[in-house]
mmCIF file of C-alpha atoms in Angstrom:
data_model
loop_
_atom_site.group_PDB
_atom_site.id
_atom_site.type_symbol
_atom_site.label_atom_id
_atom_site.label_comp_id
_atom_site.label_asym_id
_atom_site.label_seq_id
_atom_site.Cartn_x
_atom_site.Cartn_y
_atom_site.Cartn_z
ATOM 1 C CA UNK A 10 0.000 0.000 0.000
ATOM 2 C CA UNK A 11 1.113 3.247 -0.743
ATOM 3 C CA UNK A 12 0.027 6.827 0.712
ATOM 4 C CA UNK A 13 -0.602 9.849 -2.105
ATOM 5 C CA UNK A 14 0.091 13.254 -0.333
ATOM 6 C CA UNK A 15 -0.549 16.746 -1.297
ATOM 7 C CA UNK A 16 1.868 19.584 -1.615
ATOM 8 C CA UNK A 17 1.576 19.785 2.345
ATOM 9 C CA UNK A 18 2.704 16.387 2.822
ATOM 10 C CA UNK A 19 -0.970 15.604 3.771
ATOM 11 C CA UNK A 20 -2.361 12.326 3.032
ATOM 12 C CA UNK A 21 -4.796 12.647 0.397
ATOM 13 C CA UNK A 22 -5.443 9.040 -0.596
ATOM 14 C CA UNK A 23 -4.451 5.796 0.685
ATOM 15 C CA UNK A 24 -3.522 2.945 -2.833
ATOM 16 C CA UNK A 25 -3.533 -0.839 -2.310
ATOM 17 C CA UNK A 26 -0.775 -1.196 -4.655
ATOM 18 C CA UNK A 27 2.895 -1.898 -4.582
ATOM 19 C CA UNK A 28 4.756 0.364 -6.656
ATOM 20 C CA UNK A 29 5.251 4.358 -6.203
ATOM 21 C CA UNK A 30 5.121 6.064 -9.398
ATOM 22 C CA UNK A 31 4.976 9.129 -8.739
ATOM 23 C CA UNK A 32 6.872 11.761 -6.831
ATOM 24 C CA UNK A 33 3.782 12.812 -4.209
ATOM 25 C CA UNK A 34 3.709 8.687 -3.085
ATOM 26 C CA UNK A 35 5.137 7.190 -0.041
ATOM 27 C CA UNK A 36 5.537 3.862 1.782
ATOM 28 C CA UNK A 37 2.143 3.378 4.090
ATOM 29 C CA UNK A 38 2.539 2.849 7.866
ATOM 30 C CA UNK A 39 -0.628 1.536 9.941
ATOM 31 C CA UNK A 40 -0.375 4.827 11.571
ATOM 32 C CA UNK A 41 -0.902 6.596 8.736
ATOM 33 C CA UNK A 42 -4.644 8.496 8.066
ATOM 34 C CA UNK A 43 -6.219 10.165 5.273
ATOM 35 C CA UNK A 44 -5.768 13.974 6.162
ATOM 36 C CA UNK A 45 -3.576 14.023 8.194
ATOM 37 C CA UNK A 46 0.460 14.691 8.571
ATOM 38 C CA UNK A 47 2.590 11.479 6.649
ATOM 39 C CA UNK A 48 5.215 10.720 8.767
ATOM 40 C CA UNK A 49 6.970 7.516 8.499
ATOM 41 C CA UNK A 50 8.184 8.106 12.244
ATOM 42 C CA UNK A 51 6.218 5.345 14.625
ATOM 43 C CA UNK A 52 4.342 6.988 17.010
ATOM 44 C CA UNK A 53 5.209 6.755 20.474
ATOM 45 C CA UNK A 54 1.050 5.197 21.251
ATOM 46 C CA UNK A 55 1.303 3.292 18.506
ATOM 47 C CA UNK A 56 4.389 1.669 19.844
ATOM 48 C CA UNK A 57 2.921 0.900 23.203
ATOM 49 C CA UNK A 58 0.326 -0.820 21.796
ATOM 50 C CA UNK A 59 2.220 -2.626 19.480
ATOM 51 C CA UNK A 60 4.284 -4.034 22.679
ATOM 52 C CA UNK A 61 0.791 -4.331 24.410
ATOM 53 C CA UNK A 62 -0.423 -6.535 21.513
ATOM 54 C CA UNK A 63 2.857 -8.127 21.578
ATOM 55 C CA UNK A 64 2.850 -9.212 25.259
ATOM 56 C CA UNK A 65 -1.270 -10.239 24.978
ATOM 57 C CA UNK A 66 0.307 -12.803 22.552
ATOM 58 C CA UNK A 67 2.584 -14.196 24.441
ATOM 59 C CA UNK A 68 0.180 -14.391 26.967
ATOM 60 C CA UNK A 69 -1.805 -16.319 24.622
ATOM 61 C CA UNK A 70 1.094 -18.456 24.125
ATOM 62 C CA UNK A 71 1.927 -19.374 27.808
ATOM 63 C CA UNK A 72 -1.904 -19.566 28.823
ATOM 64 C CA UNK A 73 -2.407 -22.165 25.931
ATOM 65 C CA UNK A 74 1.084 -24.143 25.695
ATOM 66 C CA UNK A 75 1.239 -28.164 26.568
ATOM 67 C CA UNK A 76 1.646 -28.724 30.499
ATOM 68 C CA UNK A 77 3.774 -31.729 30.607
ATOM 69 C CA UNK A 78 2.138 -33.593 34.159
ATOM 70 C CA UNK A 79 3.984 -36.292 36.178
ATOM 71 C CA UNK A 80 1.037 -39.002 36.704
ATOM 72 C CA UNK A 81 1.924 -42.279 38.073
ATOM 73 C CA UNK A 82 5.208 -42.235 36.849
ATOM 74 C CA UNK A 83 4.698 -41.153 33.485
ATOM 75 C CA UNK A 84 4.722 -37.890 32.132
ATOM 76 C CA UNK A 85 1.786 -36.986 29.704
ATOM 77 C CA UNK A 86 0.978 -33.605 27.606
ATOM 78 C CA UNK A 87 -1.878 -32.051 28.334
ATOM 79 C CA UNK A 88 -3.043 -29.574 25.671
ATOM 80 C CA UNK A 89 -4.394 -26.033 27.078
ATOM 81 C CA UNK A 90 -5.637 -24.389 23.988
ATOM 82 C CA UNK A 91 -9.546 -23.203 24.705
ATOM 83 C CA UNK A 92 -10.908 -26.151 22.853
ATOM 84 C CA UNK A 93 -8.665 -28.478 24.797
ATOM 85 C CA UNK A 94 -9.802 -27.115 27.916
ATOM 86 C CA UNK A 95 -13.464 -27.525 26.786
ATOM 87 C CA UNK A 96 -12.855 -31.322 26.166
ATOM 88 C CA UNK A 97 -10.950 -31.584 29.726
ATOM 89 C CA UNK A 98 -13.859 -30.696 31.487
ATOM 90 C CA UNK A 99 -16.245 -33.161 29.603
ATOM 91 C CA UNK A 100 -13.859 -36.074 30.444
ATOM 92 C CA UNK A 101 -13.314 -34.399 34.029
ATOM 93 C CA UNK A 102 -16.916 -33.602 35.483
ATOM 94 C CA UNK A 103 -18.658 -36.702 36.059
ATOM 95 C CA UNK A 104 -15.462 -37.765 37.858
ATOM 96 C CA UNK A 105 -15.235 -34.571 39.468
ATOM 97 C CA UNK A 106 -19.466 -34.853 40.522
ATOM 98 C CA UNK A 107 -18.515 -38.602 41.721
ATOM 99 C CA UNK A 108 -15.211 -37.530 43.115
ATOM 100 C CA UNK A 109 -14.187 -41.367 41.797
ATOM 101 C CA UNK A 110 -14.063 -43.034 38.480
ATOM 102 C CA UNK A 111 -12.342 -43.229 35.658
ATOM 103 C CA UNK A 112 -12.207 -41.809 32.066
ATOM 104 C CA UNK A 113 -10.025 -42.313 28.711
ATOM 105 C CA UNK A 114 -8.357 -39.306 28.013
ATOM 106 C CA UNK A 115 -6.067 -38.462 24.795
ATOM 107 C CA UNK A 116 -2.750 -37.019 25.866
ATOM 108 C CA UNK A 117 0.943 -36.000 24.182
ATOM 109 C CA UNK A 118 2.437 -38.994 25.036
ATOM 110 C CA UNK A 119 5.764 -37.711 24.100
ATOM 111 C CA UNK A 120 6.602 -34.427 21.663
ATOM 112 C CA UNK A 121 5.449 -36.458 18.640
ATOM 113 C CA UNK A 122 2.561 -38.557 19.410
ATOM 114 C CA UNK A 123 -0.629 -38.647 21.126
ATOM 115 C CA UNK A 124 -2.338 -41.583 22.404
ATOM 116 C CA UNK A 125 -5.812 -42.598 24.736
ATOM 117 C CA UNK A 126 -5.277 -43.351 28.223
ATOM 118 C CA UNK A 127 -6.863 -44.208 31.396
ATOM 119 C CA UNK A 128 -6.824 -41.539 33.928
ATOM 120 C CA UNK A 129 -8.606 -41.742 37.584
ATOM 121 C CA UNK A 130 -10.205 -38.947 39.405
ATOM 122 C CA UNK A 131 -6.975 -38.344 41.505
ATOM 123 C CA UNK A 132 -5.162 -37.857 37.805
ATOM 124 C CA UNK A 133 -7.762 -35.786 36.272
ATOM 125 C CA UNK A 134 -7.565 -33.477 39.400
ATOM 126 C CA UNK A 135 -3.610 -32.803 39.567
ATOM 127 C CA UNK A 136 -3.880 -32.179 35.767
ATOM 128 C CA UNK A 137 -6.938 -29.775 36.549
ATOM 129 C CA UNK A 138 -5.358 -28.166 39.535
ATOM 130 C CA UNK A 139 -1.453 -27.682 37.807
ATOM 131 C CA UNK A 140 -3.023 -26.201 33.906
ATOM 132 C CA UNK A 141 -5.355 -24.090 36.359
ATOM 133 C CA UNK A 142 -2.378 -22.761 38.651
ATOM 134 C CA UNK A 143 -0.416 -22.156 35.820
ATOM 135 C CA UNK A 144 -2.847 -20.611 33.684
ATOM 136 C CA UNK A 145 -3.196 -17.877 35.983
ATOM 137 C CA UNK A 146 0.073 -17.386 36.715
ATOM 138 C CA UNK A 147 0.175 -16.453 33.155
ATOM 139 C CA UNK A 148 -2.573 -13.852 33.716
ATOM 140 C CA UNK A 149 -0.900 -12.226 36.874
ATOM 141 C CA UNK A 150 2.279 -12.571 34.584
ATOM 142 C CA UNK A 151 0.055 -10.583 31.420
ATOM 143 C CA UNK A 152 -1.598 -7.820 34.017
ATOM 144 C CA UNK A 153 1.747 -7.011 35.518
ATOM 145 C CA UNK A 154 3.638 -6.773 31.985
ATOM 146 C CA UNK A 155 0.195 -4.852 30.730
ATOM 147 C CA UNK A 156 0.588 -2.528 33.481
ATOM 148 C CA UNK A 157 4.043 -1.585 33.211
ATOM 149 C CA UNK A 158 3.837 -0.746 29.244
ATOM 150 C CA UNK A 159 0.441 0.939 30.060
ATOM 151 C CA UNK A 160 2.133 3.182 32.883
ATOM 152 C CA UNK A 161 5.679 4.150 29.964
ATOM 153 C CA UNK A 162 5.595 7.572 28.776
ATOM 154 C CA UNK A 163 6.281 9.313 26.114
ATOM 155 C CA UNK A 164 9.179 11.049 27.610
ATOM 156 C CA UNK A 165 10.678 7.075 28.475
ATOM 157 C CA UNK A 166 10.061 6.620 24.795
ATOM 158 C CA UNK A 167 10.202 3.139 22.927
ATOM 159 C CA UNK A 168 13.321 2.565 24.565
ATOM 160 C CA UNK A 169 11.656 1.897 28.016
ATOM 161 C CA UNK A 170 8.817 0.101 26.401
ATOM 162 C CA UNK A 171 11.744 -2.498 24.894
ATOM 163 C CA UNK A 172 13.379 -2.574 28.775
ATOM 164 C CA UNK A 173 9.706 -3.778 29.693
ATOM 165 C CA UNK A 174 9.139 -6.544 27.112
ATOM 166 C CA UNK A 175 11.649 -7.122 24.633
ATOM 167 C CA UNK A 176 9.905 -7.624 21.444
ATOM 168 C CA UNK A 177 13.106 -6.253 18.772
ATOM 169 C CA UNK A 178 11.639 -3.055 18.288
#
């Protein structure tokens, strides 16, 4: 995309095309608005919520990565995406309700391969009560890393938003 200003470096138009051909076009930024100033300077708000975006992803990352559980002696993946979670607590609640029982459960059982097994209520509770503890210890990890981009001013600049959470710029 390319930005068409006027003769006071105003952006008049806004092209979803590749190639400048003429001398009034310049690179487009997502910053960058019809009528207003080009500048191909990132803007100090835009920045912070580029880094705020950032760290919500990783968030999303750590909230939703494989928790590998001891369980009898072997260690099994759990998934932690939404969907996985969903599925975890239809296997989980009538052993939860009964406080006893047991369910088939599909699990990483190493990096590569997934496979059914049996887990009892004692099982389906440590892997309930670890993905839950951890979970929100990647929210409290999220709000305080939030918080601390949210409270970097402008005079800190982008520098101070990089100390925070080192994204590369």
């Amino acid at each position: 995309m390319i930005c068409v200003l006027n003769d006071d470096n105003k952006i008049i138009n806004i092209v979803n095309v590749d190639v400048m051909t003429a001398d009034n076009e310049r690179p487009y930024y997502p910053w960058n608005r019809l009528w207003e100033q080009y500048t191909d300077i990132e803007p100090f708000e835009y920045a912070k919520n580029r880094y705020i975006d950032a760290a919500g992803a990783e968030f999303a990352k750590r909230r939703d990565e494989i928790r590998w559980i001891e369980i009898t002696g072997n260690t099994y993946g759990f998934d932690c995406s939404v969907d996985d979670i969903t599925n975890f607590m239809a296997a989980y609640t009538p052993l939860m309700v009964k406080q006893d029982g047991e369910t088939g459960y599909k699990v990483w059982l190493d990096k590569d391969k997934k496979g059914l097994v049996m887990l009892n209520y004692a099982s389906m509770k440590k892997a309930y009560d670890t993905v839950r503890s951890s979970q929100l210890a990647a929210y409290v990890w999220y709000e305080d890393i939030k918080a601390k981009l949210i409270a970097v001013t402008e005079a800190e600049g982008k520098e101070k938003l990089e100390e925070v959470f080192p994204i590369g710029g």
